[in-house]
Coordinates of C-alpha atoms and ligand atoms in Angstrom, one line a residue:
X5 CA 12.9 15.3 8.4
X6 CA 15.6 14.9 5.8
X7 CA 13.7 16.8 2.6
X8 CA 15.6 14.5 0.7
X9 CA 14.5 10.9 2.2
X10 CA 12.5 9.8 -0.4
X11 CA 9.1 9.0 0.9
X12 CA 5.4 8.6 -0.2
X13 CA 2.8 6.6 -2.0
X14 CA 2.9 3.2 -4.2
X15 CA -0.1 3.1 -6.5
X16 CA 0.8 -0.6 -6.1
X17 CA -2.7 -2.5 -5.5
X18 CA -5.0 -4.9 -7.7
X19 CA -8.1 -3.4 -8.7
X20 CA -10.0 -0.6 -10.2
X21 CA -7.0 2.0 -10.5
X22 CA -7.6 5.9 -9.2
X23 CA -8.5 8.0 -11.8
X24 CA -6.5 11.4 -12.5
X25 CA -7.9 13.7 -10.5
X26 CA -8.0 11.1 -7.4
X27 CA -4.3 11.1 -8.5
X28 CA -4.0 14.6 -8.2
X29 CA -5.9 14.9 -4.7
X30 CA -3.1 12.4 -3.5
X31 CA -0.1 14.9 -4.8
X32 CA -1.7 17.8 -3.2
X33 CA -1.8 15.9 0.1
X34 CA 2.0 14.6 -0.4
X35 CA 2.8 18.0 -0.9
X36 CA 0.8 19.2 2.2
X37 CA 2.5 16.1 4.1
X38 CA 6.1 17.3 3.5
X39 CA 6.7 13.7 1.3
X40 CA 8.2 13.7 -2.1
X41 CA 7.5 10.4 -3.9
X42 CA 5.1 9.0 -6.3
X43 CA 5.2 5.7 -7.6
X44 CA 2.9 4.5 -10.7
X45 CA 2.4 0.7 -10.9
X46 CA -1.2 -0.2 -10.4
X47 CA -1.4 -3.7 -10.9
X48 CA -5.0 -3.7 -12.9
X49 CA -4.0 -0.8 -15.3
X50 CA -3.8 -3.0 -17.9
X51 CA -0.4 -1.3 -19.6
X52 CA 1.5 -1.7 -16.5
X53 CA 0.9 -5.1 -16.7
X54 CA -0.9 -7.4 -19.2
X55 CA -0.4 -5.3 -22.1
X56 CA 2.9 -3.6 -20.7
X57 CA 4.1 -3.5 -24.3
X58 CA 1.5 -1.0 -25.6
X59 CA 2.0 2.8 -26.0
X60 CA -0.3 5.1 -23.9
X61 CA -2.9 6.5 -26.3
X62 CA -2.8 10.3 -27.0
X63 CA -5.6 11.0 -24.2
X64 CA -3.7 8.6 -21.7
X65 CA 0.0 10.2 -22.6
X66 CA -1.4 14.0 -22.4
X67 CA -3.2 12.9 -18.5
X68 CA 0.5 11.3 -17.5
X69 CA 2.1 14.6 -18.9
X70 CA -0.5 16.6 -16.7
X71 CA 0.5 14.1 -13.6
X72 CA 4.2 14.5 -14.4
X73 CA 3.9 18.1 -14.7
X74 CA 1.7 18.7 -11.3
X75 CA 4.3 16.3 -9.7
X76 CA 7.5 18.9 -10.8
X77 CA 5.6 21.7 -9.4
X78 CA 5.0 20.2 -6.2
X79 CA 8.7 18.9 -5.6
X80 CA 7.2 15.1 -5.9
X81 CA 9.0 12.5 -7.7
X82 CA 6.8 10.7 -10.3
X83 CA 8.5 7.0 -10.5
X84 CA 6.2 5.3 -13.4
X85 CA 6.4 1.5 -13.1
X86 CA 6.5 -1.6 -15.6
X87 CA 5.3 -5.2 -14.9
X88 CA 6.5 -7.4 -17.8
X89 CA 6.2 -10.6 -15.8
X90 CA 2.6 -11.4 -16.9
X91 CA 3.2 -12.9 -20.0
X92 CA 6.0 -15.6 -18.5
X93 CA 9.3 -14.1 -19.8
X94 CA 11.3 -15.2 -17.0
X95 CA 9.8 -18.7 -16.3
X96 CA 12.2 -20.8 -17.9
X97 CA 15.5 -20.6 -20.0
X98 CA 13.8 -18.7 -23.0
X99 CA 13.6 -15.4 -22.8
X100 CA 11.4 -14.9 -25.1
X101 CA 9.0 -17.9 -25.4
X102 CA 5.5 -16.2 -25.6
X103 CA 7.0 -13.3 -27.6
X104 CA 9.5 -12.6 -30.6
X105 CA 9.7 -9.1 -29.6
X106 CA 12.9 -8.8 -26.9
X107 CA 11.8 -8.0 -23.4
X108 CA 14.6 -5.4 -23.1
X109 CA 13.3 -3.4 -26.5
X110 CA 9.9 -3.5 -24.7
X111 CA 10.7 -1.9 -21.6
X112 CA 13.1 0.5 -23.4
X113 CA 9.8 1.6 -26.3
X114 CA 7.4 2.0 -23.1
X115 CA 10.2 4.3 -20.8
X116 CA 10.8 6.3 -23.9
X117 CA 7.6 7.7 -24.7
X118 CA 7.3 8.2 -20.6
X119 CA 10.7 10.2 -20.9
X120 CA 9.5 12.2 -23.6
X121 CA 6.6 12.9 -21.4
X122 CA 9.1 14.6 -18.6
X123 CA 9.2 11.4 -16.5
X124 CA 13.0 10.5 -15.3
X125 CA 12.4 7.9 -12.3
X126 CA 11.7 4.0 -13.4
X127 CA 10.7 0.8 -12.1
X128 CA 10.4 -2.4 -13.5
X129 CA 8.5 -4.7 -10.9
X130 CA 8.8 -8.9 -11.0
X131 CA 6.7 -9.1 -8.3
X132 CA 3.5 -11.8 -8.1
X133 CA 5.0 -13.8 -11.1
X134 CA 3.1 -16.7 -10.9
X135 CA 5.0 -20.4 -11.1
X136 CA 8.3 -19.0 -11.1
X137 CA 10.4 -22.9 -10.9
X138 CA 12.4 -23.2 -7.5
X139 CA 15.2 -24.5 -9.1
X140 CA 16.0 -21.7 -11.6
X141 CA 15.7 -18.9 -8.8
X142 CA 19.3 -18.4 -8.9
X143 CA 19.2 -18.1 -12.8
X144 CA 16.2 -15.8 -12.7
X145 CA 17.7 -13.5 -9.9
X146 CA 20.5 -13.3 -12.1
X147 CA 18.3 -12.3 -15.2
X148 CA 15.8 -9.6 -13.2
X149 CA 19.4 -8.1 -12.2
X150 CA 20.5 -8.0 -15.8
X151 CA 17.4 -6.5 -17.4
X152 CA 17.8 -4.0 -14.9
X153 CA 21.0 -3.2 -15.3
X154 CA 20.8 -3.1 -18.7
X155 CA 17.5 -0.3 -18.7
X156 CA 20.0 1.4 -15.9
X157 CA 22.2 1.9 -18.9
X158 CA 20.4 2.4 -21.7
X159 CA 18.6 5.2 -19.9
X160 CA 21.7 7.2 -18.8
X161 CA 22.1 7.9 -22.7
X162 CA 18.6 7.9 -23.9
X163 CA 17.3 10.7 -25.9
X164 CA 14.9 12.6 -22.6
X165 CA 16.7 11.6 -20.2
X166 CA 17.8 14.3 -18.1
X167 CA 20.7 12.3 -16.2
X168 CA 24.5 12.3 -16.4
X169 CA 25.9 11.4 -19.1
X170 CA 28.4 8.8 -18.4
X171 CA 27.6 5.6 -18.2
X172 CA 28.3 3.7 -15.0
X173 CA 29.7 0.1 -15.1
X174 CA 28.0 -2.4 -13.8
X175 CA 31.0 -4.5 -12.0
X176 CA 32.0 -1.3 -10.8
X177 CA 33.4 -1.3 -7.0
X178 CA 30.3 -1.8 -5.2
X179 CA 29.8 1.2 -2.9
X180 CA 30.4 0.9 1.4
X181 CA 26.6 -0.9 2.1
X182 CA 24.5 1.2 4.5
X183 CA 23.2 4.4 5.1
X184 CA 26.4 6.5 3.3
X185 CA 25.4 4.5 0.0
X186 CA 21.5 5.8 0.4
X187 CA 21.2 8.1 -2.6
X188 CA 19.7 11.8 -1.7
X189 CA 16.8 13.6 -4.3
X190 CA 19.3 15.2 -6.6
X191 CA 18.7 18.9 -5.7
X192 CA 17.7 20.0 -9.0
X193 CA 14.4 21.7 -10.3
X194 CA 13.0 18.5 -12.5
X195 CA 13.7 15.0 -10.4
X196 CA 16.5 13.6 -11.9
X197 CA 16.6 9.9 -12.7
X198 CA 16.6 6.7 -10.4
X199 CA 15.9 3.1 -11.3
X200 CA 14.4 0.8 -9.0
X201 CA 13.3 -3.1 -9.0
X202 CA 10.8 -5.1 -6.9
X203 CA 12.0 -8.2 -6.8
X204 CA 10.3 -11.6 -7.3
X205 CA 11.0 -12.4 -3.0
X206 CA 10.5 -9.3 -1.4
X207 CA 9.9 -10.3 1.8
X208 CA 11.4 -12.6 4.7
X209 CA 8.5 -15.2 4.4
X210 CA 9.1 -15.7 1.1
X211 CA 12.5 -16.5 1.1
X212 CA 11.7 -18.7 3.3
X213 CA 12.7 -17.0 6.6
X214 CA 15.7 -16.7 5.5
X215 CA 17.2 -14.4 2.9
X216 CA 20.8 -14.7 3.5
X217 CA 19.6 -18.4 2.2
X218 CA 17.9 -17.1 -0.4
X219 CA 19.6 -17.9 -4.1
X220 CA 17.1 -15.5 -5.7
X221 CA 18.0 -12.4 -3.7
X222 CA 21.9 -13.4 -3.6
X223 CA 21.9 -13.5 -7.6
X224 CA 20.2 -10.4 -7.5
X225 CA 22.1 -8.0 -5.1
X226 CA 25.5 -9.3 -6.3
X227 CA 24.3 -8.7 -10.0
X228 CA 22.6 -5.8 -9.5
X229 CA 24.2 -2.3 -10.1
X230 CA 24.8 -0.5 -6.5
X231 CA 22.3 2.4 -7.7
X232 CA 19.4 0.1 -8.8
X233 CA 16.8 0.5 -5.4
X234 CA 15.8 -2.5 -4.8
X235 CA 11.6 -2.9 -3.0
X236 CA 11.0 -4.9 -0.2
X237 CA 8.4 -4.8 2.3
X238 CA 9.6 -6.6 5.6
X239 CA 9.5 -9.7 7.3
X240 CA 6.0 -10.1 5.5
X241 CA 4.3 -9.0 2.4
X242 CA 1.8 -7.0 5.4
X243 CA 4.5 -6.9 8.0
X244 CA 3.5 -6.3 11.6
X245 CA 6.8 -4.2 12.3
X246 CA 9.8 -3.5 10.5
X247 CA 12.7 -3.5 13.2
X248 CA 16.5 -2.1 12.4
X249 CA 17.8 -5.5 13.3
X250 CA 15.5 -6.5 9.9
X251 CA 16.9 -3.7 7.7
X252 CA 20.2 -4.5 8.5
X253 CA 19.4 -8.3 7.6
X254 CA 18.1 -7.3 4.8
X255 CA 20.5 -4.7 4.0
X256 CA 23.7 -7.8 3.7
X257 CA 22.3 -10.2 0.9
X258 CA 20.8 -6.9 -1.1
X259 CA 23.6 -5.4 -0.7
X260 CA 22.7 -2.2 -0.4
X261 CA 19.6 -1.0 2.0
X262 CA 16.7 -1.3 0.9
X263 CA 13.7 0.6 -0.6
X264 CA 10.8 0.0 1.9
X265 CA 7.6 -0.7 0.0
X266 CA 5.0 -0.7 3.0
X267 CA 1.5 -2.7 2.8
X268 CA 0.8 -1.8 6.0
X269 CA -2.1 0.1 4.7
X270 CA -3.0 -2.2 1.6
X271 CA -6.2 -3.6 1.5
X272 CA -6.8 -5.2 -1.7
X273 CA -6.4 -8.6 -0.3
X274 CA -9.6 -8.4 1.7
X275 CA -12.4 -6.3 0.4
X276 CA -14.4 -6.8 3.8
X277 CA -11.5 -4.4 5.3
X278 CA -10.2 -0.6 5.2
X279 CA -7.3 0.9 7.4
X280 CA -7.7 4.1 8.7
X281 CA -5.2 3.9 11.2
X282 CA -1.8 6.5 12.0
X283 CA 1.7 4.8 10.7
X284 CA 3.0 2.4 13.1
X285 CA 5.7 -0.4 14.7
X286 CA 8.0 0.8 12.0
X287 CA 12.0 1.9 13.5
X288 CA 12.3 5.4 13.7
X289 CA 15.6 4.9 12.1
X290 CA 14.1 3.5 9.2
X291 CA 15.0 6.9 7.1
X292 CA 18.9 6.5 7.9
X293 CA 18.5 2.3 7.0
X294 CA 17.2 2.5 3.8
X295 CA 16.9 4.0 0.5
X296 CA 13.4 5.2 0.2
X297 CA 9.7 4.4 1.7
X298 CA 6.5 4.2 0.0
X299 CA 3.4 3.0 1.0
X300 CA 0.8 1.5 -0.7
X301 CA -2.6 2.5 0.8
X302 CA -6.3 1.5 0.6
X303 CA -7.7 1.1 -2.7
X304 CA -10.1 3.5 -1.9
X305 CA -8.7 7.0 -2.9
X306 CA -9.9 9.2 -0.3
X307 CA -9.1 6.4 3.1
X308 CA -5.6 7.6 2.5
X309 CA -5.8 10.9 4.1
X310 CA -4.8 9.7 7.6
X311 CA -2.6 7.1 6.6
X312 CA -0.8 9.8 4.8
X313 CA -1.1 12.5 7.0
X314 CA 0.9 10.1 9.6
X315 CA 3.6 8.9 7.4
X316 CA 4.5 12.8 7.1
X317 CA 4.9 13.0 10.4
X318 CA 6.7 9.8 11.2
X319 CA 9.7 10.6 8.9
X320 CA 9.6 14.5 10.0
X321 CA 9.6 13.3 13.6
X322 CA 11.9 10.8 14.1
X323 CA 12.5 9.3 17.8
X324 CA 9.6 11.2 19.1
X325 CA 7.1 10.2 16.8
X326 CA 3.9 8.8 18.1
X327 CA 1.4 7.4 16.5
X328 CA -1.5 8.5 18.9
X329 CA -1.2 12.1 18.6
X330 CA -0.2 11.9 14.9
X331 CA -3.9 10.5 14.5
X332 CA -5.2 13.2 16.5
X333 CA -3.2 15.9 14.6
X334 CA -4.6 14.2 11.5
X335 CA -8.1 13.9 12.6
X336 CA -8.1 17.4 12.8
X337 CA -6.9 18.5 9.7
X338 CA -9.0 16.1 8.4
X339 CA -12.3 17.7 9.3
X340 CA -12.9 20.0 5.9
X341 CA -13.6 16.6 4.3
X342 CA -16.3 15.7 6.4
X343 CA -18.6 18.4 5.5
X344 CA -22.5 17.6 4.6
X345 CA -25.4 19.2 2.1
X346 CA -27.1 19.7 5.4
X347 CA -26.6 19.9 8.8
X348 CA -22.9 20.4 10.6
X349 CA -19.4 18.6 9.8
X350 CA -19.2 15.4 11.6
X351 CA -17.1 16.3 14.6
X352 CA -13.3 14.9 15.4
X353 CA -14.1 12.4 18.0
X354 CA -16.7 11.0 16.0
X355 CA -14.4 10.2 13.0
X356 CA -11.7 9.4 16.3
X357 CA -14.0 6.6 16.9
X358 CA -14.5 5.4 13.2
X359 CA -10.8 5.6 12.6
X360 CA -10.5 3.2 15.7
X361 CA -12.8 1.0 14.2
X362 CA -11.3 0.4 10.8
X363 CA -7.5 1.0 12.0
X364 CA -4.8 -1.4 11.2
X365 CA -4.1 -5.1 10.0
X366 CA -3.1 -6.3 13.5
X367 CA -4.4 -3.9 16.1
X368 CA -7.6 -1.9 16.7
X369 CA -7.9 1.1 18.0
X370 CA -8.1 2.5 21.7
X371 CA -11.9 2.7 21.4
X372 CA -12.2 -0.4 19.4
X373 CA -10.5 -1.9 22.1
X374 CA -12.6 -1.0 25.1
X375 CA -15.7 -1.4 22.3
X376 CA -14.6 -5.1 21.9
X377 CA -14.3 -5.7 26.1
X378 CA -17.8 -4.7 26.4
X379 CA -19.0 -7.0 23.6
X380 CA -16.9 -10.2 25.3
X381 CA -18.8 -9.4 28.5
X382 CA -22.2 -8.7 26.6
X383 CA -21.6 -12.2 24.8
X384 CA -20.2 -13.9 27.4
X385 CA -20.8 -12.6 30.8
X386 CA -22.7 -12.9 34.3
X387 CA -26.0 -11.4 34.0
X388 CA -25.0 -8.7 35.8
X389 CA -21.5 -8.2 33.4
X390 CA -24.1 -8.7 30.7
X391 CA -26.3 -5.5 31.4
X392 CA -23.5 -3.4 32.7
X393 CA -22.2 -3.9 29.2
X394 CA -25.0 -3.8 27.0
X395 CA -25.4 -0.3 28.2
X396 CA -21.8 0.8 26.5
X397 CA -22.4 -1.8 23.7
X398 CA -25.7 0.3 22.9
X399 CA -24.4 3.8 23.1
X400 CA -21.4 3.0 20.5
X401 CA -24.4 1.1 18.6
X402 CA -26.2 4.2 18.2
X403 CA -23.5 6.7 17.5
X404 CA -22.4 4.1 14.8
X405 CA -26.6 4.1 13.5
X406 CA -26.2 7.7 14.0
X407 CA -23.4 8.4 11.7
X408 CA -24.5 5.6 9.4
X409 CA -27.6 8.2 8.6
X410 CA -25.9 11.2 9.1
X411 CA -23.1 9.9 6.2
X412 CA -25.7 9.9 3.5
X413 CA -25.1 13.8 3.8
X414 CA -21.5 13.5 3.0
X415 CA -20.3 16.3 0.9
X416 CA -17.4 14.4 -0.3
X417 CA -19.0 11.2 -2.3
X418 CA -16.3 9.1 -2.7
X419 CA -15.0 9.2 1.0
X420 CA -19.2 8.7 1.5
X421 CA -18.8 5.9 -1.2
X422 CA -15.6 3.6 0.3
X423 CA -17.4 4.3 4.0
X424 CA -20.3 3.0 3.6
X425 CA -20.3 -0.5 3.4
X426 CA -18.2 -0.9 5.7
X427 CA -19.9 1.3 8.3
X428 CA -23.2 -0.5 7.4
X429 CA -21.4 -4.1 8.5
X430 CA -20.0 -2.9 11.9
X431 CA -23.5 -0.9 12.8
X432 CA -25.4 -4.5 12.0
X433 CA -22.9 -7.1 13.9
X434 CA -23.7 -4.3 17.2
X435 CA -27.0 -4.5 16.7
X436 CA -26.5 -8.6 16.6
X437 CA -24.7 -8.3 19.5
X438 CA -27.0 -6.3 21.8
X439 CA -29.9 -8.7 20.8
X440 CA -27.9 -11.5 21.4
X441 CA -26.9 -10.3 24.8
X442 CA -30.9 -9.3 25.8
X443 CA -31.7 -12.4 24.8
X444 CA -28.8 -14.2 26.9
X445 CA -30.2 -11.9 30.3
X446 CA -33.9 -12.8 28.9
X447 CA -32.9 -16.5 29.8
X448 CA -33.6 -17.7 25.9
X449 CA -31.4 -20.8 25.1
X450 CA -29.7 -20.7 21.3
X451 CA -30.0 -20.1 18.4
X452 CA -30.5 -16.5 18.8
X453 CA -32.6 -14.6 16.7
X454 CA -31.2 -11.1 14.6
X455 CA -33.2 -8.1 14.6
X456 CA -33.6 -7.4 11.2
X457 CA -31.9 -10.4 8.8
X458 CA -33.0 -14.2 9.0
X459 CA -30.1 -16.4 9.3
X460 CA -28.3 -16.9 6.5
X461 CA -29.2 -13.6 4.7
X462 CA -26.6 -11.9 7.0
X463 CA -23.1 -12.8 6.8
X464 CA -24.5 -15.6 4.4
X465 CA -23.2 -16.8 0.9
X466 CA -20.1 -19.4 0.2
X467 CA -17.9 -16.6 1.8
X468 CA -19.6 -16.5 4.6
X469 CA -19.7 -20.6 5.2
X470 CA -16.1 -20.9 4.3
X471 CA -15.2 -18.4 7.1
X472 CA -17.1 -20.0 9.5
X473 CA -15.4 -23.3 8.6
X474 CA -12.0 -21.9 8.9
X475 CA -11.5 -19.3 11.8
X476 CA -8.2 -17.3 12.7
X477 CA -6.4 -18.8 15.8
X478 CA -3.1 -17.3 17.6
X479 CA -0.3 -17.8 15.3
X480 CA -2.4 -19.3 11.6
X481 CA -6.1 -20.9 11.3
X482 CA -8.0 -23.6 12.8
X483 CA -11.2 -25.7 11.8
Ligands
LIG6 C1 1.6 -7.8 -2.8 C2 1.8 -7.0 -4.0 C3 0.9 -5.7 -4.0 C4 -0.4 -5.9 -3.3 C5 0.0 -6.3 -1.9 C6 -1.2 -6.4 -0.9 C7 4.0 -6.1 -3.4 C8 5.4 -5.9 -3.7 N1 3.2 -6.7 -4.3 O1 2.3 -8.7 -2.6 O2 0.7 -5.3 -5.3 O3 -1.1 -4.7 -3.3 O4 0.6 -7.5 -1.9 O5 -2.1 -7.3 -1.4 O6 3.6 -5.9 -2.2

């Protein structure tokens, strides 16, 4: 791996925030990793976004010197991020309708205080801005490129900052676009300074397939100063894969490659989910394509080991990396967390076959896989297909029951905590499924009965109807 590739972890979802010392776990595991990057921007910490004008308190600025600190010493660059797009700034020709204060003067009172706390690496993220008008996306391109620029300036000469003094132009020759203009980790003891921006299209879809098209993202990466990064997470906000064919797409109307922000692990979008699964359908030239790459991960803390785990290896492996034995390699040095008060550690190819179960957005895992076959016959086969598979279908069913029990044991509470529920929901769907199936080779005609829940109580609630109503089909929904 190129040690100076930046790569690493987005604090980047809705919802509850980590806490520091689930902050701190996650350094020690970049650090054990080989990755280098920490980005700050939770969207439900309320001062990186609803109240992004107000100062951290004295207990909150003394826990982000701690992080800062603990970042240095573990050669990880803390990047702390600013959403100021909640309160409409950039909706309409006013800068400044819902507020007297300037935008600019904001963003410059919350950086300081950050860069009197030791922190050199910014972003500013215009992401999820809600209503932005179609027909000012030129204009507000142009704008999210200025304020940039203009924070880009102001913190070359601001009191804390530890970066060169002169101050770059921002019509300056635009460097050659491509890998040559990716800039390294300065190789200095404290990370030296970088700006980046998330745009308000950062992905294909919502430029509308087409971002050379795209007047938002053409405003922006002509206005833009060359070393402002620039986020962007692929074809889709959760892309599938991320091709070289994409980067260098991507790379033209930026115009300059650009910083990969990755949901492939991201789950705030559906609580019913969690994604265990080894880094995957990514280019392993994405390291020479772009300028950084950061995931952001599953809400819950302690479900990013593996994730993790596999990104190291993915940018220290290039060509030959494969996601099947990164999971195993991870598995393994996994296991410590899977202690319990009583009894032994759960063994590796027990948490193989959980990771297989809650892997990825678009793909399960091996075991999942051949778990699934056996339900489909189960469900839907010839008597004899059904019994043949309600044998498999019950051994997974009771390793899953097993574990379920056994998990109450956990050591670790919050990996017990985000498991759980999720564990409980699989274990109950086999158990509908095996009854289903002996009622099927019993000869009983639907509706089937469940084993332990009436209809209604399970998988029940408005949720539960509307999903019914509206299944996934290949390619979008149907009804
Ligand atoms: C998004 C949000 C992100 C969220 C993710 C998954 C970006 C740039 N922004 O669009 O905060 O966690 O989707 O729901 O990805």
């Amino acid at each position: 791996m190129n040690p100076t590739f930046p790569c690493g972890i987005v604090e980047g979802f809705y919802g509850q925030p980590w806490t520091f010392p689930q902050r701190h776990k996650v350094l020690r595991w970049l650090s054990q990793f080989g990755l280098n990057t920490y980005v700050y921007g939770p969207k439900d910490d309320l001062k990186h976004r609803v109240i992004w004008r107000d100062l951290l308190d004295d207990t909150e600025a003394d826990e982000f010197k701690k992080l800062i600190h603990a970042c240095r010493e573990h050669g990880i660059r803390f990047v702390y991020a600013i959403a100021p797009g909640w309160d409409d700034l950039f909706g309409g020709n006013d800068w400044s309708a819902s507020d007297k204060r300037p935008l600019l003067d904001g963003l410059k009172n919350r950086f300081q205080q950050l860069l009197d706390l030791g922190c050199h690496d910014f972003a500013v993220m215009f992401d999820d801005i809600p209503n932005l008008p179609p027909d000012e996306l030129a204009e507000i391109g142009k704008r999210h490129a200025e304020t940039g620029n203009e924070i880009w300036q102001w913190l070359q000469t601001s009191p804390g900052s530890s970066r060169r003094k002169e101050a770059p132009s921002q019509t300056e020759t635009p460097q050659k676009i491509g890998a040559s203009s990716r800039r390294l980790l300065p190789e200095c003891e404290a990370p030296c300074g970088s700006l980046a921006i998330c745009p308000s299209v950062y992905c294909t879809r919502m430029a509308g397939n087409a971002p050379s098209d795209s007047s938002y993202l053409r405003a922006l990466g002509e206005t833009l100063d060359q070393r402002i990064d620039i986020y962007w997470t692929g074809p889709e906000i959760i892309s599938p894969k991320i091709t070289a064919e994409h980067l260098r797409a991507v790379t033209e109307v930026l115009r300059r490659p650009p910083l990969i922000w990755d949901n492939l692990h991201a789950n705030d979008y559906d609580c019913a989910r969690i994604y265990l699964g080894p880094f995957s359908d990514r280019t392993s030239a994405l390291p020479q394509l772009t300028r950084g790459l950061v995931i952001n991960p599953n809400r819950q803390c302690e479900l990013n080991f593996l994730p993790l785990a596999t990104l190291g290896d993915f940018v220290r492996s290039g060509a030959d990396y494969s996601p099947n034995s990164a999971r195993q390699k991870a598995i393994k040095m996994w296991l410590p967390e899977w202690n319990r008060v009583t009894g032994p550690a759960f063994a590796a190819q027990t948490i193989a076959l959980i990771v297989d179960c809650f892997h990825l957005p678009f793909a399960n895992g091996p075991k999942a896989n051949e778990l699934m076959h056996q339900v489909h016959a189960a469900l839907q086969g010839s008597p004899n297909e059904i019994s043949q598979a309600l044998k498999s279908v019950k051994t997974t069913g009771d390793v899953l029951g097993k574990f379920f029990f056994e998990l109450s044991a956990l050591k670790n509470r919050d990996l017990f905590e985000a498991l759980w529920p999720h564990v409980w929901r699989l274990k109950d769907e086999l158990s509908l499924v095996i009854a289903i199936g002996e009622q099927r080779l019993n000869g009983v005609e639907p509706p089937f009965i469940a084993p332990d829940y009436a209809a209604g109580v399970f998988r029940g609630g408005l949720l539960g109807e509307l999903r019914e109503l509206i299944q996934p089909a290949s390619g979008g929904f149907r009804v």
